[in-house]
Coordinates of C-alpha atoms in Angstrom, one line a residue:
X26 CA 17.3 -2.1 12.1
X27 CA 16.7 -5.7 11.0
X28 CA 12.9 -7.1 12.2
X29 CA 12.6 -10.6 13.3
X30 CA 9.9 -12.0 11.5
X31 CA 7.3 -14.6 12.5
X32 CA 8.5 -18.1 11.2
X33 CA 6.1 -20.1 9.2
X34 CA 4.7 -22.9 9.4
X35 CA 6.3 -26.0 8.6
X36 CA 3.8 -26.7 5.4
X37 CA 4.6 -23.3 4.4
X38 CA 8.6 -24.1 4.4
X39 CA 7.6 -26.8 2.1
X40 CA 6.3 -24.2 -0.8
X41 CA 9.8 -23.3 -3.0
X42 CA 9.0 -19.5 -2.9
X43 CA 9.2 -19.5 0.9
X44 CA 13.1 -18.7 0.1
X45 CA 12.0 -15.3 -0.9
X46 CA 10.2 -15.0 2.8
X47 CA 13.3 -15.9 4.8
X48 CA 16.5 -14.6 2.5
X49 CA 15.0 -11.0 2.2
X50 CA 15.7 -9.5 6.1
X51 CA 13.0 -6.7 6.9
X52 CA 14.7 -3.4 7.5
X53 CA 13.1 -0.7 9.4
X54 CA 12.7 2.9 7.9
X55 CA 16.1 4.0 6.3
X56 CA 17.8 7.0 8.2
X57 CA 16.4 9.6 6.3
X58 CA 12.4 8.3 6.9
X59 CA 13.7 7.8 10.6
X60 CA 14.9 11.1 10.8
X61 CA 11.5 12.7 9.5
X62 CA 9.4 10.3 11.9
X63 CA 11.8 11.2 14.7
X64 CA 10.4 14.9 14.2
X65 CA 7.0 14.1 15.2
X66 CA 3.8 15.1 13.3
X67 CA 3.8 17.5 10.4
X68 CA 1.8 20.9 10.9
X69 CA -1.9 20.0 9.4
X70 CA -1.7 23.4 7.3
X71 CA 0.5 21.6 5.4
X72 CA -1.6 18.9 4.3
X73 CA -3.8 18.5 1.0
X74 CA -6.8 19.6 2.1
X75 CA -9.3 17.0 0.4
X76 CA -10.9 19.0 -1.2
X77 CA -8.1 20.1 -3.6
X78 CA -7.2 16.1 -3.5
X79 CA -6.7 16.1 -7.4
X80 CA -3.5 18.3 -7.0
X81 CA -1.6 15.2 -6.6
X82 CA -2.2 13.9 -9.9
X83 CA 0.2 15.7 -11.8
X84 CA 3.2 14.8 -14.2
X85 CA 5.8 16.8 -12.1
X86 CA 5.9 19.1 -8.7
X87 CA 5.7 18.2 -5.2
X88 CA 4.1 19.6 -2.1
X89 CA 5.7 21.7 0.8
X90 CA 5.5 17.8 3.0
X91 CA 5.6 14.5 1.0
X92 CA 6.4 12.5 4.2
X93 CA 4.6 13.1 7.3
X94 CA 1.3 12.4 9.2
X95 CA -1.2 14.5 11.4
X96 CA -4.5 14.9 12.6
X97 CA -6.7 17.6 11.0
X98 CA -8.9 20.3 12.9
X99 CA -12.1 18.1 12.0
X100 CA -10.7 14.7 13.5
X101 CA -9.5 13.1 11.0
X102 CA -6.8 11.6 9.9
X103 CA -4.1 12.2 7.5
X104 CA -0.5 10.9 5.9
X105 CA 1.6 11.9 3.2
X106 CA 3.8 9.3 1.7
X107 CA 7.0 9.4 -0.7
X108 CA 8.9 6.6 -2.0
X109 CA 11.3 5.6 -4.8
X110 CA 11.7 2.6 -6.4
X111 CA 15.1 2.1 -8.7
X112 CA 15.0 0.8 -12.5
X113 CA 15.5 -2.6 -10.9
X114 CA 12.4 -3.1 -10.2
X115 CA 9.8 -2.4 -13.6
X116 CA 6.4 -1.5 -14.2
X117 CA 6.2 -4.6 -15.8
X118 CA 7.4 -6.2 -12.4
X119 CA 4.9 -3.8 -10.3
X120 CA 1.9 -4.7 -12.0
X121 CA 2.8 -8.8 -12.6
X122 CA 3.5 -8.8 -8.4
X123 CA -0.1 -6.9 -7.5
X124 CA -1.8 -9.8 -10.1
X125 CA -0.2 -12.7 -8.6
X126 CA -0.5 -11.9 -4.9
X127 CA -4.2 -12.2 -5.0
X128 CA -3.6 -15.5 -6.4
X129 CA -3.3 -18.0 -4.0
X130 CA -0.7 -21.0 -4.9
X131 CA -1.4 -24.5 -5.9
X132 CA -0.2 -26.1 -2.8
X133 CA -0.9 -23.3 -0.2
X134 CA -2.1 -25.0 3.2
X135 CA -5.6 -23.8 4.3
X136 CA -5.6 -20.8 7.2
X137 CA -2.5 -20.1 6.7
X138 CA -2.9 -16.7 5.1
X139 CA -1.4 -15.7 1.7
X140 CA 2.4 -16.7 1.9
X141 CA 2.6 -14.2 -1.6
X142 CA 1.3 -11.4 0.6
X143 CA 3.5 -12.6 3.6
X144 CA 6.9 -11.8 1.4
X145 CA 6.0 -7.9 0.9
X146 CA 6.0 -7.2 4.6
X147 CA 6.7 -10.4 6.9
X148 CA 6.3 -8.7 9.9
X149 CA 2.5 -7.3 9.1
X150 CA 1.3 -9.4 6.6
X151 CA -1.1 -12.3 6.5
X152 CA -3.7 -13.0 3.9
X153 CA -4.7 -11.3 0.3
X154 CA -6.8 -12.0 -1.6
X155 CA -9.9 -11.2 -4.3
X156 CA -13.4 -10.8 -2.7
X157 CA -15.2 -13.9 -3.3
X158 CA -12.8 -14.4 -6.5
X159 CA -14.2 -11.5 -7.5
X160 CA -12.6 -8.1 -8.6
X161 CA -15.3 -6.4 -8.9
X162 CA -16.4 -7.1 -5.5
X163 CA -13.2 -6.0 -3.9
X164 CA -9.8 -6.8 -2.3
X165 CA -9.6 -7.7 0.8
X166 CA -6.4 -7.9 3.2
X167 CA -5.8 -9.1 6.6
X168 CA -2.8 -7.6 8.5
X169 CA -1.5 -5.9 11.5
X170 CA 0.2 -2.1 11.1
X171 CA 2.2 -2.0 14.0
X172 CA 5.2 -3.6 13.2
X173 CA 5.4 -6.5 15.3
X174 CA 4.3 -4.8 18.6
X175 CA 1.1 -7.2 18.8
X176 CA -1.7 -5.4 17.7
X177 CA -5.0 -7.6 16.4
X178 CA -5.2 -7.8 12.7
X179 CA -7.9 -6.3 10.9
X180 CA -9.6 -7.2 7.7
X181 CA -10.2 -4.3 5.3
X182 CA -11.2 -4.6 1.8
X183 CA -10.3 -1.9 -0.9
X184 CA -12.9 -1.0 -3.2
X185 CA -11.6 1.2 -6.1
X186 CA -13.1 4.2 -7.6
X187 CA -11.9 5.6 -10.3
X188 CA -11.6 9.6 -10.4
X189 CA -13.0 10.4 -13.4
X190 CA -16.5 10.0 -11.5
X191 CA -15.3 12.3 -8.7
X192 CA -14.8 15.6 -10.8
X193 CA -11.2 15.1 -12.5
X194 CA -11.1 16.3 -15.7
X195 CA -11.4 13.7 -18.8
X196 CA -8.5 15.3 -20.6
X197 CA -6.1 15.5 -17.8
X198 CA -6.7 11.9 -16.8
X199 CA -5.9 10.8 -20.4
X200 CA -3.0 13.1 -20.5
X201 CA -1.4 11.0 -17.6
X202 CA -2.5 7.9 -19.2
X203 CA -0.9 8.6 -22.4
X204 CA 3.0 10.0 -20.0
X205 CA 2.3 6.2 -18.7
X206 CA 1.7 7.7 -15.6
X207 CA -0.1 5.4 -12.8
X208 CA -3.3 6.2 -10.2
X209 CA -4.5 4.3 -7.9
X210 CA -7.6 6.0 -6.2
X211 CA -10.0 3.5 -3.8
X212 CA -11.2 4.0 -0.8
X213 CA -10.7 1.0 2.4
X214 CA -13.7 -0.8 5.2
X215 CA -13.2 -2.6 7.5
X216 CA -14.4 -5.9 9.4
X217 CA -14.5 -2.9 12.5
X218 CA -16.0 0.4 11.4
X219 CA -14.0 3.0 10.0
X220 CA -13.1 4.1 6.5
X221 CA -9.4 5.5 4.8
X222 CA -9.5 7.4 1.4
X223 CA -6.5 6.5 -0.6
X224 CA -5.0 8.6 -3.6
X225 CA -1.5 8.3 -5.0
X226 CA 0.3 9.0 -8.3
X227 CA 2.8 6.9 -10.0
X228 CA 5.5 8.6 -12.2
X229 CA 8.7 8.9 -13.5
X230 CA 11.8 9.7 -10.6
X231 CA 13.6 13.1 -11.7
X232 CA 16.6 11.4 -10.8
X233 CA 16.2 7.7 -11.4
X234 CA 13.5 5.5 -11.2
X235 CA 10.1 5.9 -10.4
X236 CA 8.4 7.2 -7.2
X237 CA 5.0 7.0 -5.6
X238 CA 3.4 10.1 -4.4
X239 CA 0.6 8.9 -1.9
X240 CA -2.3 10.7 0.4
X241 CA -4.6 8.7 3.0
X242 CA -7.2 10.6 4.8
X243 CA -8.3 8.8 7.8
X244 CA -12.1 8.9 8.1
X245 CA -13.3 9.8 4.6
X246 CA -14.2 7.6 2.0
X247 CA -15.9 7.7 -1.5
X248 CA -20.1 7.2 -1.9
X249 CA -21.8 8.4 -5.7
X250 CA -19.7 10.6 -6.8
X251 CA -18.8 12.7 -3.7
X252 CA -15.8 12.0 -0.6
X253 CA -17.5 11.6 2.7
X254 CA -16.6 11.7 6.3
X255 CA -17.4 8.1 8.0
X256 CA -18.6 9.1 11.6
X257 CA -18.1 6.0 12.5
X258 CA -14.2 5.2 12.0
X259 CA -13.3 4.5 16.0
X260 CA -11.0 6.6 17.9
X261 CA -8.0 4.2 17.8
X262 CA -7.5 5.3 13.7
X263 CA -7.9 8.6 14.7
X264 CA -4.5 9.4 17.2
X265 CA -1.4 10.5 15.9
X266 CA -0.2 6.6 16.9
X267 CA -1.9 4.5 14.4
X268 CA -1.0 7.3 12.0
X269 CA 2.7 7.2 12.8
X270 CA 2.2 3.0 12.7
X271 CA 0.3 2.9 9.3
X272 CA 3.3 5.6 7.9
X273 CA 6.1 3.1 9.1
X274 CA 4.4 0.2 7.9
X275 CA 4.1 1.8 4.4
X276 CA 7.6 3.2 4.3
X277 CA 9.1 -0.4 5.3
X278 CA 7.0 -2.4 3.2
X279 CA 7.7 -0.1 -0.2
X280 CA 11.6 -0.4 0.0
X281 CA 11.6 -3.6 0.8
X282 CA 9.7 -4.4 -2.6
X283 CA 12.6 -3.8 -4.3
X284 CA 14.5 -6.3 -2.3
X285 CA 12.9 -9.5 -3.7
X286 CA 11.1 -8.4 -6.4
X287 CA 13.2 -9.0 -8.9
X288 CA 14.8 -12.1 -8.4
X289 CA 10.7 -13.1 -7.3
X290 CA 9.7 -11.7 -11.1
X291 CA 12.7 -13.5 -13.1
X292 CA 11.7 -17.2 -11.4
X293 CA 7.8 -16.6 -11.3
X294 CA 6.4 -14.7 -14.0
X295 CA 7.1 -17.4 -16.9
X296 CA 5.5 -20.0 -14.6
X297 CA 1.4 -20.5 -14.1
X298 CA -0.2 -18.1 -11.8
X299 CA -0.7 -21.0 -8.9
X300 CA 2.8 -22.0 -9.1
X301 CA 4.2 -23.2 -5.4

């Protein structure tokens, strides 16, 4: 399945990288996702429990589910991803792209959104950006997680954490540092109430590659030190619907990086970080 994509706007069509926007077709979930979404929600006894959250950062091994979603006996939320990107696509390329997105381009018409955003899911996607120009302070994102079906988008900014202040151990956080082995840890707000808890590990593909080994519990986040549930995060975020939504938006926005992304990285990366 091919998504039609929202066009954009006629000042956007002017900026050269709208090419990558409009030569890249959006594919759904490839049949093997499909076929694991068309099975309905995992059993929650099979989900990391949060508070043995730190089992995912490890250098090899996998759960009993690496791609499912469910609600847990307390209410909340929960979603194991898996993906795999090939050796076409770098570290070097990962880590240029999640830079220059929050960088908005020289020529970029006002209230339009983020264009550089746009290209990683065109269906979802609207604005990125750094909070007040600030890292520190956050990044926030505006998108829908539906797909296309019409949903309002919501504002959420990520604020990371690192895990070293939540009870991992120093020396097996600098053991996956020195395997080159990636973490990103942060917890997500939201213009709305409501909080998601994000964890994933980044590591070398067995067979090719590198995959992404991600957890998202729906109604927790991270205050001094400790996870907490937010009693607040509204009963729409908390149905097995907006988990199955988020988990298709995910799946289709991480193989399509490796669509564009290299041909984006070979034009862009040599050029300055507002280049149109």
């Amino acid at each position: 399945m091919v998504y039609q994509i929202p066009e954009l706007t006629e000042a956007e069509k002017k900026l050269p990288v709208a090419k990558y926007y409009y030569n890249y077709p959006l594919h759904g979930p490839n049949p093997l996702y499909s076929q694991l979404l068309d099975l309905g929600a995992m059993s929650p006894k099979d989900a990391l429990p949060l508070d043995r959250c730190f089992d995912l950062l490890r250098p090899e091994g996998y759960d009993k589910v690496e791609y499912g979603y469910c609600m847990m006996p307390d209410g909340s939320g929960y979603i194991a991803n898996y993906s795999v990107l090939s050796d076409s696509v770098t570290p070097e390329m990962r880590m240029w792209y999640v830079k220059w997105l929050n960088i908005h381009s020289k020529h970029l018409p006002e209230g339009v959104g983020n264009i550089r955003y746009k290209l990683w899911n065109q269906v979802d996607h609207i604005d990125h950006g750094l909070v007040d120009g600030d890292f520190k302070k956050g990044i926030y994102t505006l998108e829908t997680l539906d797909m296309g079906r019409g949903s309002e988008a919501i504002r959420s900014i990520r604020h990371n954490f690192d895990v070293r202040d939540y009870g991992f151990p120093e020396d097996k956080y600098q053991a996956l540092m020195d395997a080159h082995i990636g973490i990103t840890s942060c917890w997500e707000s939201f213009d709305c109430p409501g909080s998601h808890l994000v964890l994933s590990v980044t590591r070398p593909c067995p067979l090719g590659g590198v995959e992404t080994l991600s957890r998202e519990w729906i109604g927790y986040k991270a205050e001094n030190g400790k996870f907490v549930r937010d009693p607040e995060t509204p009963d729409f975020m908390l149905c097995e619907q907006y988990l199955r939504d988020v988990q298709i938006h995910n799946t289709v926005e991480q193989q399509h990086l490796s669509t564009f992304l290299p041909e984006l990285y070979a034009e862009y990366h040599d050029k300055p970080m507002d280049a149109d």
